[in-house]
Short mmCIF file of C-alpha atoms in Angstrom, two decimals:
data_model
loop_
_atom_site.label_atom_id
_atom_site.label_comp_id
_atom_site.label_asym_id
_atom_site.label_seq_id
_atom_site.Cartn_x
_atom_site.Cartn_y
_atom_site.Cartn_z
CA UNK A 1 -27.95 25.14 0.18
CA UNK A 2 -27.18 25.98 4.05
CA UNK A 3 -23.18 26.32 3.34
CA UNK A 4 -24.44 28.17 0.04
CA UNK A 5 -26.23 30.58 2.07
CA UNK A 6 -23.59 30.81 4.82
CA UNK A 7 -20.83 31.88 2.72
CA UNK A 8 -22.93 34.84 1.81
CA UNK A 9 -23.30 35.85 5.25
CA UNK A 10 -21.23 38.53 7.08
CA UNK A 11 -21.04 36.73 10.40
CA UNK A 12 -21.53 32.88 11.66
CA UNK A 13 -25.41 32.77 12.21
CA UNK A 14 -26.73 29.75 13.81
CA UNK A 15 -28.37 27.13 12.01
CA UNK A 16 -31.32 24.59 13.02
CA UNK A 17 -32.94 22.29 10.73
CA UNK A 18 -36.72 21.62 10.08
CA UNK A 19 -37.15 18.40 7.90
CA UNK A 20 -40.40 17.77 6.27
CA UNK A 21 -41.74 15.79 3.26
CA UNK A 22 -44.31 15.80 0.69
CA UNK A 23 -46.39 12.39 1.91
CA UNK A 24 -47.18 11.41 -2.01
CA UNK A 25 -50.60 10.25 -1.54
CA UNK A 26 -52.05 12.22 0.32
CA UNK A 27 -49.36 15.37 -0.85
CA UNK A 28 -49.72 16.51 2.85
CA UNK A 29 -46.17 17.79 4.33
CA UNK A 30 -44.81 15.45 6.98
CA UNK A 31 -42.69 16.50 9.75
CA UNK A 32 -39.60 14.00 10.30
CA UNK A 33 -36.70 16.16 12.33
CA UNK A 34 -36.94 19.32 14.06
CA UNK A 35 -33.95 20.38 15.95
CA UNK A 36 -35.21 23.90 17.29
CA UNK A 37 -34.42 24.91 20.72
CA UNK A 38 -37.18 24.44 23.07
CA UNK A 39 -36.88 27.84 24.55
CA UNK A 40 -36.13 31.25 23.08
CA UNK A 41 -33.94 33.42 25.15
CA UNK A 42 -36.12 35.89 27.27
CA UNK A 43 -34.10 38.74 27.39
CA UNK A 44 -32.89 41.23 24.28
CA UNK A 45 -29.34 39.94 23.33
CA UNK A 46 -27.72 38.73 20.22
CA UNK A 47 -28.80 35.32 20.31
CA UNK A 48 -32.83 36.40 20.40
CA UNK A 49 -32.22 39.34 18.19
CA UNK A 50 -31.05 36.30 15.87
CA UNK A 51 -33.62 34.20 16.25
CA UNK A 52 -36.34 37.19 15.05
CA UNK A 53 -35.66 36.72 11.45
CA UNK A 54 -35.43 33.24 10.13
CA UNK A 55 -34.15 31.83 6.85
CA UNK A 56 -35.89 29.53 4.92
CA UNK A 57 -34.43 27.44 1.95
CA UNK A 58 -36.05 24.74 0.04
CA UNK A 59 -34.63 23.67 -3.35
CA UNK A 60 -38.42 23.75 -4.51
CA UNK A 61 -41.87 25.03 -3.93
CA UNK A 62 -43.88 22.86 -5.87
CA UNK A 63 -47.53 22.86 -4.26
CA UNK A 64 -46.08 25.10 -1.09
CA UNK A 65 -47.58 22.51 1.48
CA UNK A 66 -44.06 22.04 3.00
CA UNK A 67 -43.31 25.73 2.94
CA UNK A 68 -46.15 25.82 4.72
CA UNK A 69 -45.74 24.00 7.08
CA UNK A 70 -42.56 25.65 7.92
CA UNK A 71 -43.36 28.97 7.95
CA UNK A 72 -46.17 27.63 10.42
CA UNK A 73 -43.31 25.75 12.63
CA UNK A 74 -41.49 29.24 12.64
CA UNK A 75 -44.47 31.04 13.49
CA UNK A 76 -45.16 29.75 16.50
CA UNK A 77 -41.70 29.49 17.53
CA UNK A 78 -41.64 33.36 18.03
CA UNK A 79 -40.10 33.90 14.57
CA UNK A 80 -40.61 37.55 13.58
CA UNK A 81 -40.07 37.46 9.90
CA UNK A 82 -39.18 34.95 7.30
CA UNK A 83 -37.02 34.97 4.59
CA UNK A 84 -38.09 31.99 1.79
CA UNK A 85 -35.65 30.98 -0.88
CA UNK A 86 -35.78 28.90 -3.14
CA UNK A 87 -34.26 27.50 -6.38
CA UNK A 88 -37.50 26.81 -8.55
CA UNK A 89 -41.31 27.53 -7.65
CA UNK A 90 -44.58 26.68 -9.08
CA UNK A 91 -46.64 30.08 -9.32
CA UNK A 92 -49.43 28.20 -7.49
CA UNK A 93 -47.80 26.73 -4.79
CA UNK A 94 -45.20 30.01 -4.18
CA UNK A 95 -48.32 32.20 -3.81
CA UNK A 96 -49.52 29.47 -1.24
CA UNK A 97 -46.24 30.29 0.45
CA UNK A 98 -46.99 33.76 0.76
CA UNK A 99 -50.54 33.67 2.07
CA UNK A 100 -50.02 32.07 4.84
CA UNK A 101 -48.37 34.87 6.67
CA UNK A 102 -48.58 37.86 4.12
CA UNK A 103 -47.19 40.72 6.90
CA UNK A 104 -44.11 37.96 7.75
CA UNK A 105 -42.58 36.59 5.05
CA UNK A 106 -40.26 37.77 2.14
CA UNK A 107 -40.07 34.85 -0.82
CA UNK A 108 -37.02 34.73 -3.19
CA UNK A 109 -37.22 32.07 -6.41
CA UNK A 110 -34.59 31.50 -8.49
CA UNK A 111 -37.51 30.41 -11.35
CA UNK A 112 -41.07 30.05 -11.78
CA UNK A 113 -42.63 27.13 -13.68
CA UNK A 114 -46.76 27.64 -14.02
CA UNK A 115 -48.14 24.73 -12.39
CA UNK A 116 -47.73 21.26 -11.15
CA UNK A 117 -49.26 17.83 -12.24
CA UNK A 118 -51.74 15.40 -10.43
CA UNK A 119 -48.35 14.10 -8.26
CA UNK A 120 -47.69 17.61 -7.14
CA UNK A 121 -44.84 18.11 -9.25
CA UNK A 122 -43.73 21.30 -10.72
CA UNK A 123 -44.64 21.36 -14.53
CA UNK A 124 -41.88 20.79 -16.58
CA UNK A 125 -39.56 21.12 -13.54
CA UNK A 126 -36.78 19.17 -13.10
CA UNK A 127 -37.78 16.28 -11.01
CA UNK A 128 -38.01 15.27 -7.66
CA UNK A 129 -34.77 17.28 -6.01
CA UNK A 130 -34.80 15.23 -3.19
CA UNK A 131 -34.08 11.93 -4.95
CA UNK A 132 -31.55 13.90 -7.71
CA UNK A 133 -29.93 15.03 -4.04
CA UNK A 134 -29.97 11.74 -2.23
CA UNK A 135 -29.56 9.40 -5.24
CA UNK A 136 -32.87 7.53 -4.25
CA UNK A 137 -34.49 7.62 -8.09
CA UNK A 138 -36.34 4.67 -8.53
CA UNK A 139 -36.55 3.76 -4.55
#
C-alpha cells in the first residue's frame, strides 16, 4: 500500500514504518518494529512541517485495536493530524478508530462490513490480509 500511496503523491514524502499485530488471544495490538526518528526537528522547516500530518494505512480495521495503537504511537510523537486509510473496515472497530482522537484524525475505507466474530475478524471479510499478503495461511 506505501508505493500505492506514493505514486499518488505530488512530491517524495518520507516514510517510517510502525509494525503492530493483533495478539489472537488476547486480540490486544502488539508492537514489533518502529522505525520513527527519536527526535522531531525543533525548528519550522520542511522536514517538521512534514512530520505534522501523518499517513496511516492498514489493509484492515477489523476491531481498530491496532489502529489504535497507532494513532496513539503518532500522538505522542508530536503528530498533528492523521490521515487513516484503509481497504476494508468493520463499522465497530472503524468508529473505535475515530474515538480515540476525534479533533485529529481523518479515516478513509474503501468498504464497511458490520461486525467481526469471536476471533476479531471482520464479518464476512475476506480473511486474515496479513497471511493472504505473506503467504503464511495455515502457519
Amino acid at each position: 500500500m506505501v508505493d500505492a500511496l506514493q505514486t499518488l503523491l505530488p512530491y517524495p514524502v518520507p516514510v517510517h514504518h510502525v509494525g503492530l499485530f493483533r495478539e489472537p488471544t488476547s486480540l490486544q495490538p502488539v508492537e514489533y518494529y518502529n522505525n520513527l526518528p527519536c527526535h522531531r526537528p525543533s525548528s519550522p522547516s520542511t522536514e517538521s512541517a512534514a512530520a505534522d500530518l501523518a499517513i496511516l494505512i492498514d489493509p484492515v480495521i477489523a476491531t481498530g485495536g491496532t489502529a489504535v495503537a497507532a494513532i496513539q504511537t503518532l500522538k505522542e510523537w508530536g503528530v498533528k493530524k492523521i490521515i487513516l486509510i484503509s481497504v476494508l473496515g468493520s463499522a465497530d472497530g472503524t468508529r473505535r478508530a475515530a474515538e480515540e482522537w476525534k479533533e485529529g484524525v481523518e479515516i478513509w475505507v474503501g468498504g464497511m462490513d458490520d461486525s467481526c466474530d469471536d476471533r476479531g475478524m471482520i464479518k464476512p471479510g475476506l480473511g486474515d490480509v496479513g497471511d493472504r499478503l505473506f503467504l503464511t495461511i495455515g502457519k
